[in-house]
Tab-separated table of C-alpha atoms in Angstrom:
chain	number	residue	atom	x	y	z
L	189	MET	CA	-0.058	0.270	-0.226
L	190	ARG	CA	1.399	3.465	-0.624
L	191	SER	CA	2.238	5.616	1.708
L	192	VAL	CA	0.708	8.670	2.369
L	193	ARG	CA	3.497	10.270	1.465
L	194	HIS	CA	3.600	9.186	-2.102
L	195	TYR	CA	0.257	10.875	-2.814
L	196	ALA	CA	1.045	14.292	-1.267
L	197	LEU	CA	4.221	14.770	-3.183
L	198	CYS	CA	2.350	12.737	-6.115
L	199	ALA	CA	0.120	16.512	-5.899
L	200	LEU	CA	3.198	18.666	-5.210
L	201	LEU	CA	4.571	17.315	-8.767
L	202	VAL	CA	1.220	18.253	-10.263
L	203	CYS	CA	1.856	21.247	-8.908
L	204	GLY	CA	5.026	21.733	-10.818
L	205	THR	CA	7.714	20.904	-9.174
L	206	ILE	CA	8.043	18.003	-11.903
L	207	LEU	CA	6.318	16.673	-14.127
L	208	PRO	CA	5.888	14.234	-16.981
L	209	ILE	CA	6.559	15.217	-20.555
L	210	PRO	CA	3.216	15.822	-22.549
L	211	PHE	CA	3.683	13.915	-25.860
L	212	LEU	CA	5.236	16.059	-28.611
L	213	SER	CA	4.348	15.223	-32.356
L	214	HIS	CA	5.375	12.512	-34.088
L	215	ARG	CA	6.741	11.935	-37.505
L	216	ALA	CA	3.895	11.711	-40.433
L	217	HIS	CA	4.201	7.959	-40.668
L	218	ALA	CA	4.079	5.302	-37.502
L	219	GLU	CA	6.635	2.642	-39.270
L	220	GLU	CA	9.178	5.424	-38.141
L	221	ALA	CA	7.323	7.355	-35.556
L	222	GLN	CA	8.479	3.739	-33.260
L	223	ASP	CA	11.626	3.624	-33.414
L	224	TRP	CA	12.634	7.422	-33.271
L	225	ILE	CA	14.472	8.791	-30.665
L	226	ASP	CA	13.961	12.037	-29.462
L	227	SER	CA	16.392	13.930	-28.816
L	228	GLU	CA	13.713	16.757	-27.289
L	229	ARG	CA	12.336	14.801	-24.850
L	230	LEU	CA	16.132	13.124	-24.075
L	231	TYR	CA	16.891	16.300	-23.002
L	232	SER	CA	13.631	17.429	-21.094
L	233	HIS	CA	13.949	14.341	-18.814
L	234	VAL	CA	17.118	15.246	-17.720
L	235	GLU	CA	16.342	18.921	-17.371
L	236	GLN	CA	13.406	18.028	-14.587
L	237	LEU	CA	16.215	15.952	-12.532
L	238	ALA	CA	18.779	17.873	-13.063
L	239	ARG	CA	16.653	20.457	-10.968
L	240	THR	CA	17.725	19.774	-7.126
L	241	ALA	CA	20.360	17.108	-6.289
L	242	ARG	CA	18.724	13.470	-5.465
L	243	PRO	CA	20.736	12.091	-2.260
L	244	PRO	CA	19.357	8.544	-1.421
L	245	ALA	CA	16.407	8.010	1.046
L	246	THR	CA	15.680	11.902	0.742
L	247	GLU	CA	12.008	13.919	-0.354
L	248	THR	CA	14.095	15.116	-3.553
L	249	GLU	CA	15.218	11.514	-4.545
L	250	PHE	CA	11.540	10.847	-3.888
L	251	ALA	CA	10.233	13.232	-6.519
L	252	ALA	CA	12.163	12.052	-8.494
L	253	ALA	CA	10.918	8.266	-8.453
L	254	VAL	CA	7.618	9.632	-8.840
L	255	TYR	CA	8.230	11.771	-12.267
L	256	VAL	CA	9.800	8.457	-13.628
L	257	GLU	CA	6.263	6.555	-12.256
L	258	ASN	CA	4.412	9.373	-13.844
L	259	THR	CA	5.853	9.459	-17.666
L	260	LEU	CA	6.175	5.186	-17.759
L	261	ARG	CA	2.135	5.834	-16.676
L	262	SER	CA	1.762	7.788	-19.474
L	263	TYR	CA	3.402	5.747	-22.235
L	264	GLY	CA	0.995	3.454	-21.126
L	265	TYR	CA	2.445	1.331	-18.419
L	266	LYS	CA	1.205	-0.346	-15.220
L	267	THR	CA	3.972	0.498	-12.470
L	268	LYS	CA	5.164	-0.315	-9.247
L	269	LEU	CA	6.420	1.773	-6.377
L	270	ASP	CA	8.920	-0.587	-4.705
L	271	PRO	CA	9.959	0.239	-1.115
L	272	PHE	CA	13.488	-1.103	0.581
L	273	SER	CA	15.181	-0.262	3.611
L	274	TYR	CA	18.716	-0.143	4.727
L	275	TYR	CA	20.687	1.064	7.621
L	276	THR	CA	23.356	4.177	6.863
L	277	TYR	CA	26.274	4.213	10.070
L	278	ARG	CA	28.220	7.738	10.373
L	279	LYS	CA	31.504	6.921	11.706
L	280	PRO	CA	32.184	7.946	15.716
L	281	THR	CA	33.717	11.269	16.468
L	282	THR	CA	35.949	9.513	19.611
L	283	LEU	CA	37.657	6.839	18.981
L	284	SER	CA	40.324	5.821	21.484
L	285	LEU	CA	42.004	2.759	23.147
L	286	THR	CA	44.217	3.987	26.017
L	287	MET	CA	46.609	1.575	28.356
L	288	GLU	CA	47.218	1.702	32.322
L	289	GLU	CA	50.683	0.049	31.428
L	290	TRP	CA	51.625	1.975	28.195
L	291	PRO	CA	50.713	5.645	29.135
L	292	GLY	CA	52.266	7.954	25.972
L	293	GLN	CA	51.573	5.037	23.667
L	294	LYS	CA	49.423	5.454	20.423
L	295	TRP	CA	47.622	2.298	19.530
L	296	THR	CA	46.627	1.962	15.617
L	297	VAL	CA	43.079	2.129	16.090
L	298	SER	CA	39.573	2.320	13.887
L	299	GLY	CA	36.200	1.236	14.244
L	300	PHE	CA	33.709	-0.979	12.617
L	301	ALA	CA	30.905	0.403	10.942
L	302	PHE	CA	27.729	-0.147	12.755
L	303	GLY	CA	29.031	-0.470	15.933
L	304	ILE	CA	27.516	1.102	19.121
L	305	ASN	CA	28.830	4.118	20.971
L	306	GLY	CA	30.102	3.299	24.507
L	307	THR	CA	32.942	3.798	26.959
L	308	ALA	CA	34.419	0.958	29.449
L	309	THR	CA	37.512	0.593	31.451
L	310	ALA	CA	38.717	-2.633	32.729
L	311	GLU	CA	40.892	-5.319	32.443
L	312	VAL	CA	41.676	-7.095	29.355
L	313	VAL	CA	42.168	-10.615	28.473
L	314	ASP	CA	42.502	-12.792	25.580
L	315	ALA	CA	39.389	-14.728	24.088
L	316	GLY	CA	40.916	-16.487	21.800
L	317	LEU	CA	38.759	-16.087	18.094
L	318	GLY	CA	35.689	-14.727	19.841
L	319	ARG	CA	34.002	-18.135	19.146
L	320	ALA	CA	31.154	-19.525	21.795
L	321	VAL	CA	34.049	-21.657	22.874
L	322	ASP	CA	36.301	-19.225	23.117
L	323	PHE	CA	33.713	-17.205	26.170
L	324	ALA	CA	32.948	-20.653	27.741
L	325	ASN	CA	35.361	-20.157	30.468
L	326	ASP	CA	33.212	-17.026	31.687
L	327	ALA	CA	36.929	-15.106	31.960
L	328	SER	CA	35.739	-12.193	30.138
L	329	ARG	CA	32.447	-11.195	32.670
L	330	GLY	CA	33.154	-7.537	33.090
L	331	LYS	CA	36.168	-7.376	31.573
L	332	ILE	CA	37.484	-5.910	28.202
L	333	ALA	CA	38.314	-9.035	25.204
L	334	LEU	CA	40.756	-9.131	22.738
L	335	VAL	CA	40.301	-11.254	19.612
L	336	LYS	CA	41.636	-12.301	16.916
L	337	ARG	CA	40.246	-11.683	12.785
L	338	GLY	CA	39.135	-15.084	11.803
L	339	GLU	CA	36.798	-18.271	11.657
L	340	ILE	CA	33.649	-15.850	12.193
L	341	SER	CA	32.308	-12.737	11.339
L	342	PHE	CA	32.764	-9.565	13.503
L	343	GLY	CA	29.242	-9.321	13.762
L	344	GLU	CA	29.207	-13.069	15.276
L	345	LYS	CA	32.451	-11.780	17.600
L	346	VAL	CA	30.382	-8.920	19.132
L	347	ARG	CA	27.495	-10.891	19.304
L	348	GLN	CA	29.655	-14.220	21.348
L	349	ALA	CA	31.020	-11.149	23.653
L	350	ALA	CA	28.146	-9.425	25.146
L	351	ALA	CA	26.808	-12.709	25.313
L	352	ALA	CA	29.524	-13.491	27.715
L	353	GLY	CA	29.876	-10.532	29.462
L	354	ALA	CA	32.554	-8.470	28.220
L	355	VAL	CA	32.082	-4.711	28.680
L	356	ALA	CA	33.505	-4.107	25.449
L	357	LEU	CA	35.724	-5.316	22.222
L	358	ILE	CA	39.197	-5.434	20.473
L	359	ILE	CA	39.470	-7.036	17.598
L	360	TRP	CA	42.939	-7.341	16.115
L	361	ASN	CA	44.190	-8.281	12.913
L	362	ASP	CA	45.761	-11.516	11.848
L	363	ARG	CA	47.337	-10.252	8.505
L	364	GLU	CA	49.091	-7.377	6.831
L	365	GLU	CA	46.146	-6.043	4.566
L	366	GLY	CA	43.472	-4.014	5.775
L	367	TRP	CA	39.592	-5.423	5.829
L	368	ASN	CA	36.266	-4.196	5.616
L	369	ALA	CA	35.582	-3.273	9.046
L	370	SER	CA	31.108	-3.965	9.165
L	371	LEU	CA	28.716	-5.686	11.508
L	372	GLY	CA	26.943	-5.782	8.416
L	373	GLU	CA	23.932	-3.815	10.420
L	374	PRO	CA	22.635	-3.249	13.663
L	375	LEU	CA	23.188	-5.757	16.162
L	376	ASP	CA	20.688	-7.404	18.558
L	377	ILE	CA	23.143	-7.424	20.935
L	378	ALA	CA	26.597	-5.562	21.123
L	379	VAL	CA	29.061	-3.951	23.008
L	380	PRO	CA	31.090	-1.227	21.840
L	381	VAL	CA	34.451	-2.568	19.366
L	382	ILE	CA	37.055	-1.119	18.300
L	383	ALA	CA	39.979	-2.623	15.548
L	384	LEU	CA	43.530	-2.987	16.111
L	385	SER	CA	46.356	-3.558	13.579
L	386	LYS	CA	48.388	-6.946	13.591
L	387	ALA	CA	51.595	-5.589	15.368
L	388	ASP	CA	49.744	-3.869	18.235
L	389	GLY	CA	47.503	-6.903	18.600
L	390	THR	CA	50.188	-9.038	18.578
L	391	LYS	CA	52.326	-6.758	21.340
L	392	LEU	CA	49.064	-6.685	23.707
L	393	GLN	CA	48.314	-10.808	22.779
L	394	LYS	CA	51.575	-11.339	24.361
L	395	ARG	CA	51.502	-9.017	27.569
L	396	ILE	CA	48.308	-10.877	27.982
L	397	MET	CA	49.879	-14.854	27.593
L	398	ASP	CA	52.942	-13.625	29.643
L	399	LYS	CA	50.403	-13.190	32.720
L	400	ARG	CA	51.357	-9.395	32.984
L	401	ARG	CA	47.886	-7.581	33.826
L	402	VAL	CA	46.802	-4.935	31.269
L	403	ASN	CA	44.049	-2.671	32.058
L	404	GLY	CA	42.933	-0.038	29.559
L	405	THR	CA	39.843	1.561	28.121
L	406	VAL	CA	37.733	1.534	25.302
L	407	LYS	CA	35.718	4.668	24.124
L	408	VAL	CA	33.419	5.215	21.425
L	409	GLU	CA	31.253	7.853	20.720
L	410	GLY	CA	29.257	10.030	18.293
L	411	ALA	CA	28.426	7.216	15.782
L	412	VAL	CA	24.952	7.190	14.302
L	413	SER	CA	22.942	3.918	12.689
L	414	SER	CA	19.964	5.123	10.940
L	415	LYS	CA	17.086	3.271	9.113
L	416	GLN	CA	16.710	5.006	5.778
L	417	THR	CA	13.777	4.170	2.839
L	418	SER	CA	14.285	4.194	-0.806
L	419	TYR	CA	12.022	3.099	-3.368
L	420	ASN	CA	12.275	1.197	-6.810
L	421	ILE	CA	10.279	1.971	-9.748
L	422	VAL	CA	9.109	-0.836	-12.043
L	423	ALA	CA	6.895	-1.137	-15.418
L	424	SER	CA	6.869	-3.821	-17.872
L	425	ARG	CA	4.886	-4.591	-20.951
L	426	LYS	CA	4.407	-8.205	-21.612
L	427	PRO	CA	3.517	-10.050	-24.953
L	428	ILE	CA	0.072	-10.414	-25.675
L	429	GLN	CA	0.612	-13.693	-27.691
L	430	ASN	CA	3.590	-16.053	-29.011
L	431	ASP	CA	5.139	-14.998	-25.142
L	432	THR	CA	8.870	-16.370	-25.729
L	433	GLY	CA	8.701	-16.634	-21.643
L	434	GLN	CA	11.597	-14.208	-21.319
L	435	VAL	CA	12.293	-11.064	-20.178
L	436	VAL	CA	14.372	-7.976	-20.922
L	437	LEU	CA	15.133	-5.805	-18.266
L	438	VAL	CA	16.159	-1.579	-18.860
L	439	SER	CA	17.782	-0.160	-15.773
L	440	ALA	CA	18.867	3.483	-14.878
L	441	HIS	CA	19.422	4.867	-10.975
L	442	HIS	CA	17.382	7.734	-10.419
L	443	ASP	CA	19.422	9.136	-7.512
L	444	SER	CA	22.383	11.475	-7.809
L	445	ALA	CA	25.891	11.312	-5.436
L	446	GLY	CA	25.589	14.149	-2.715
L	447	LEU	CA	25.184	17.732	-3.668
L	448	SER	CA	25.720	16.773	-7.557
L	449	VAL	CA	22.254	17.413	-9.249
L	450	GLY	CA	23.599	14.311	-11.272
L	451	ALA	CA	22.836	15.712	-14.477
L	452	ASN	CA	25.193	13.167	-16.147
L	453	HIS	CA	25.246	10.252	-12.974
L	454	ASN	CA	22.534	9.399	-13.741
L	455	GLY	CA	19.728	12.074	-15.638
L	456	SER	CA	21.100	10.752	-18.664
L	457	GLY	CA	20.344	7.095	-17.973
L	458	VAL	CA	17.326	7.399	-16.246
L	459	ALA	CA	16.241	9.713	-19.932
L	460	ALA	CA	17.758	7.032	-21.737
L	461	LEU	CA	15.075	4.717	-19.930
L	462	LEU	CA	11.909	6.252	-20.482
L	463	GLU	CA	12.837	6.801	-24.547
L	464	ILE	CA	12.894	3.478	-24.801
L	465	ALA	CA	10.466	2.471	-23.348
L	466	ARG	CA	8.031	4.771	-24.847
L	467	ASN	CA	9.382	3.372	-28.228
L	468	MET	CA	8.509	0.246	-27.057
L	469	ALA	CA	4.868	1.307	-25.831
L	470	ASP	CA	3.714	0.002	-28.468
L	471	LYS	CA	5.349	-2.069	-30.327
L	472	PRO	CA	4.538	-5.549	-31.520
L	473	ILE	CA	6.839	-8.032	-29.119
L	474	ASP	CA	7.851	-11.669	-28.301
L	475	THR	CA	9.424	-11.218	-25.352
L	476	GLU	CA	8.505	-9.301	-21.838
L	477	VAL	CA	10.023	-5.717	-21.435
L	478	ARG	CA	10.750	-4.472	-17.923
L	479	PHE	CA	11.863	-0.774	-16.861
L	480	VAL	CA	13.077	-0.313	-13.509
L	481	SER	CA	14.681	2.859	-11.875
L	482	PHE	CA	16.640	1.812	-9.199
L	483	GLY	CA	16.814	4.150	-5.969
L	484	ALA	CA	19.700	4.636	-3.471
L	485	VAL	CA	22.475	3.393	-5.744
L	486	THR	CA	24.675	6.034	-5.117
L	487	SER	CA	24.499	4.541	-1.062
L	488	GLY	CA	26.155	1.077	-1.817
L	489	ASN	CA	23.797	0.366	-4.959
L	490	ARG	CA	21.097	-0.144	-2.244
L	491	GLY	CA	18.040	-0.698	-4.965
L	492	PRO	CA	19.486	-2.972	-7.322
L	493	ILE	CA	20.432	-5.435	-4.178
L	494	ALA	CA	17.182	-4.742	-2.779
L	495	TYR	CA	15.535	-5.729	-6.406
L	496	ALA	CA	18.009	-8.716	-6.992
L	497	ASN	CA	16.966	-10.016	-3.841
L	498	ALA	CA	13.079	-9.968	-4.225
L	499	LEU	CA	13.880	-12.024	-7.481
L	500	SER	CA	12.506	-15.438	-7.690
L	501	ALA	CA	15.336	-17.814	-9.435
L	502	LYS	CA	12.423	-18.709	-11.747
L	503	GLU	CA	12.654	-14.893	-12.632
L	504	ARG	CA	16.397	-14.645	-12.775
L	505	GLN	CA	16.638	-17.477	-14.474
L	506	ALA	CA	13.564	-16.007	-17.245
L	507	MET	CA	15.694	-12.792	-17.704
L	508	ILE	CA	17.721	-13.301	-20.902
L	509	ALA	CA	19.397	-9.631	-20.946
L	510	ALA	CA	19.483	-7.016	-18.811
L	511	PHE	CA	20.787	-3.541	-19.734
L	512	TYR	CA	22.071	-0.639	-17.174
L	513	VAL	CA	22.325	2.307	-17.775
L	514	ASP	CA	24.366	4.685	-15.949
L	515	GLY	CA	26.377	8.577	-17.192
L	516	VAL	CA	25.968	8.115	-21.201
L	517	GLY	CA	26.017	12.054	-21.782
L	518	SER	CA	29.828	12.883	-21.120
L	519	GLN	CA	31.359	15.350	-23.379
L	520	LYS	CA	34.675	14.042	-22.741
L	521	ALA	CA	34.143	10.030	-23.227
L	522	GLU	CA	33.795	7.037	-25.456
L	523	LEU	CA	30.537	5.150	-24.961
L	524	VAL	CA	31.342	1.918	-24.029
L	525	ALA	CA	29.480	-1.039	-22.882
L	526	THR	CA	30.794	-3.648	-20.045
L	527	ASN	CA	30.199	-6.257	-17.610
L	528	SER	CA	32.098	-6.958	-14.320
L	529	LEU	CA	32.782	-10.341	-14.786
L	530	GLY	CA	34.493	-9.350	-17.936
L	531	ASN	CA	32.746	-12.054	-20.214
L	532	GLU	CA	30.746	-12.354	-23.581
L	533	ASN	CA	26.748	-12.568	-23.002
L	534	LEU	CA	24.192	-11.394	-24.997
L	535	PRO	CA	23.739	-8.089	-24.379
L	536	ILE	CA	27.340	-7.468	-24.801
L	537	GLN	CA	27.087	-9.062	-28.067
L	538	LEU	CA	24.037	-6.916	-29.596
L	539	LEU	CA	25.264	-3.989	-28.099
L	540	ARG	CA	28.838	-4.039	-30.081
L	541	GLU	CA	26.591	-4.863	-33.479
L	542	ALA	CA	24.802	-1.831	-32.652
L	543	GLY	CA	28.288	-0.008	-32.868
L	544	VAL	CA	28.869	-0.024	-28.914
L	545	SER	CA	32.523	-0.050	-27.965
L	546	THR	CA	32.750	-3.218	-25.616
L	547	THR	CA	36.557	-2.859	-25.136
L	548	GLU	CA	36.878	-1.507	-21.123
L	549	LYS	CA	37.726	1.677	-20.547
L	550	ASN	CA	39.710	3.074	-17.551
L	551	GLY	CA	36.835	4.115	-14.988
L	552	THR	CA	33.697	1.589	-16.223
L	553	ARG	CA	34.419	-0.579	-13.719
L	554	GLU	CA	34.258	1.823	-10.905
L	555	ARG	CA	30.740	1.608	-11.921
L	556	ASN	CA	30.080	-1.541	-12.165
L	557	GLY	CA	28.684	-2.219	-8.773
L	558	ALA	CA	24.610	-1.902	-9.751
L	559	ALA	CA	25.043	-4.201	-12.966
L	560	SER	CA	27.106	-6.407	-10.635
L	561	SER	CA	24.424	-6.723	-8.704
L	562	LEU	CA	22.429	-8.090	-11.657
L	563	ALA	CA	25.139	-10.124	-12.630
L	564	ALA	CA	25.325	-12.054	-9.352
L	565	ALA	CA	21.938	-12.795	-9.936
L	566	GLY	CA	22.639	-15.001	-12.963
L	567	ILE	CA	21.642	-12.090	-14.651
L	568	PRO	CA	23.314	-11.476	-18.710
L	569	THR	CA	24.150	-7.733	-17.698
L	570	ALA	CA	25.848	-5.190	-19.297
L	571	LEU	CA	26.756	-1.478	-18.261
L	572	VAL	CA	26.140	0.916	-21.008
L	573	THR	CA	28.060	3.885	-19.898
L	574	ASN	CA	30.942	6.775	-20.840
L	575	ALA	CA	34.585	5.801	-19.287
L	576	GLU	CA	34.291	9.136	-17.652
L	577	THR	CA	34.851	8.843	-13.763
L	578	GLY	CA	33.405	10.683	-10.740
L	579	HIS	CA	29.834	12.068	-9.906
L	580	ALA	CA	31.238	15.613	-9.930
L	581	LYS	CA	29.352	18.561	-8.444
L	582	GLU	CA	29.811	20.487	-11.715
L	583	ASP	CA	27.205	17.419	-13.461
L	584	THR	CA	25.474	19.897	-15.136
L	585	LEU	CA	23.410	20.492	-18.161
L	586	ALA	CA	25.760	22.492	-19.557
L	587	GLN	CA	28.104	19.271	-19.504
L	588	MET	CA	26.405	17.174	-21.287
L	589	ASP	CA	26.650	15.956	-24.836
L	590	TRP	CA	23.116	15.359	-26.534
L	591	GLU	CA	24.349	13.064	-28.976
L	592	GLU	CA	26.148	10.388	-27.164
L	593	ILE	CA	22.983	10.165	-24.927
L	594	THR	CA	20.969	9.936	-27.999
L	595	LYS	CA	23.584	7.512	-29.389
L	596	ALA	CA	23.214	4.866	-26.589
L	597	THR	CA	19.517	5.097	-26.169
L	598	LYS	CA	19.755	4.133	-30.047
L	599	ALA	CA	22.143	1.052	-29.929
L	600	ILE	CA	20.253	-0.241	-26.585
L	601	LEU	CA	17.177	-0.291	-28.243
L	602	SER	CA	18.611	-1.595	-31.293
L	603	ALA	CA	19.590	-4.769	-28.936
L	604	ILE	CA	15.705	-4.616	-27.572
L	605	HIS	CA	14.623	-5.509	-31.377
L	606	LYS	CA	16.504	-8.433	-32.377
L	607	ILE	CA	15.617	-10.213	-29.087
L	608	THR	CA	11.459	-8.728	-29.064
L	609	GLU	CA	10.739	-8.565	-32.166
L	610	GLN	CA	8.190	-10.918	-33.041
L	611	THR	CA	9.980	-12.009	-36.423
L	612	THR	CA	12.814	-12.932	-35.067
L	613	PRO	CA	13.421	-16.393	-32.987
L	614	ALA	CA	13.810	-16.917	-28.990
L	615	TYR	CA	17.917	-16.577	-28.386
L	616	PRO	CA	18.143	-19.927	-26.319
L	617	LEU	CA	18.954	-18.630	-21.823
L	618	GLY	CA	23.398	-18.053	-21.546
L	619	SER	CA	23.377	-17.070	-25.513
L	620	PRO	CA	26.058	-16.501	-27.089
L	621	ASN	CA	27.716	-18.932	-24.796
L	622	GLY	CA	26.462	-21.839	-23.382
L	623	GLY	CA	26.254	-21.953	-19.910
L	624	GLN	CA	26.407	-18.288	-19.277
L	625	LEU	CA	23.724	-18.191	-17.103
L	626	LYS	CA	24.757	-20.929	-15.311
L	627	ALA	CA	28.904	-19.615	-15.122
L	628	GLU	CA	27.688	-16.359	-13.605
L	629	SER	CA	25.140	-17.863	-11.055
L	630	GLU	CA	28.060	-19.905	-9.835
L	631	ALA	CA	30.291	-16.768	-9.917
L	632	CYS	CA	27.419	-15.073	-7.106
L	633	SER	CA	28.228	-16.550	-4.355
L	634	LYS	CA	32.375	-15.725	-5.157
L	635	ARG	CA	32.452	-12.362	-6.009
L	636	LEU	CA	32.691	-9.181	-3.443
L	637	LEU	CA	30.618	-6.969	-5.017
L	638	ARG	CA	30.948	-3.183	-3.281
L	639	GLY	CA	30.929	-4.381	0.464
L	640	THR	CA	27.938	-7.054	-0.578
L	641	PHE	CA	28.383	-10.555	-1.217
L	642	PHE	CA	25.626	-13.502	-2.705
L	643	ILE	CA	24.630	-16.395	-0.489
L	644	CYS	CA	22.059	-18.823	-1.760
L	645	GLY	CA	21.030	-16.167	-4.436
L	646	LYS	CA	20.608	-13.252	-1.736
L	647	MET	CA	22.310	-10.180	-1.155
L	648	ARG	CA	23.685	-9.237	2.117
L	649	GLU	CA	25.919	-6.494	3.725
L	650	SER	CA	29.548	-7.724	4.091
L	651	ASN	CA	30.656	-9.099	7.044
L	652	HIS	CA	34.380	-10.524	6.776
L	653	VAL	CA	35.954	-12.653	9.011
């Protein structure tokens, strides 16, 4: 059920904040109009979206989502507003460790995302790897527990420490390289936790193992965990007859990074999605075409993750190709199509046939996160983008190359036509290379995706061991 805020914002939008663009005159012949990419529409979509910054989980991001929804409805699509929630974390303002036995020692302290605030002064005791068996002797009750990285997740170490009655936890690194220090999300039971380097952790553990008492103070202050809500917009058109049972997905994201108005990142991608949807609205098809505008992509690809998690195994298998459009209006870079696995799949092949370069350039992998979230679900995916990096504050209309947006839109539309036209045979799943879908699915559980990973088909927060 849609929220009151949704309809209130819709009313505001009707008053002039952001409105769907009225139909412009078509060319004389309907056949030409079907494949006509209207540059003026593309410009108008970007102009509407780039009036203000659209940070994730804000009213302006929601207004952008409603704009996309209303525009798709104006083209005759039935739409679905899919809310999803996630947690964000603001780092602590104070994070420290002091030891009575080393009054002048500066410890290399770092924090864990979603750790709680708190101050604890007590004896520091060694608790091995922080497993339940390591806390079984009750020696950590009322103490600060020192545990080594490894075997179980950071979040589980914190839970076990709290359950054992420890007042704080120090986790030290067992290797030289760094770590993705996150508990994944706020925990139901927790104690203040800090991280130490391998050198400092080894030093502290040695003193404890030498039976020399160590008294310390752990302090974590100013950290804030917040639950946020954003929205994906989903619209689809299914064949009336001769249905192949397959799905082609076109997606983009309607939020922008920080204070950027996001003309190119990603007003251009949303504009391309909407123009493709307009062209496909009345075309005879034998394959479902689905459009998804994601929210909160600039906050850890939250929208694509939520969407992928909600798909059943059958739905994922039916998706023969996905085109993710992000930043296709740069004046400085060549249009490319790539994917996170670096392999040949159906959307990559079709885009190459449409004239798009498939040679990865500097910066394309940087923005492959959202596309990777779809690929990790076993969906053959192509990221369509310019190779320019970053989400600069100066990402404005003045920096846009409208010919590039038009070129990208035409190429994706051409690729979709080859899959959906009733005159073309259905592509086998995994084409053009046999086993593609299976290979991408098998890669899911192994491939880290910007702080997320797939387990049994579900994307979760990274909580490394």
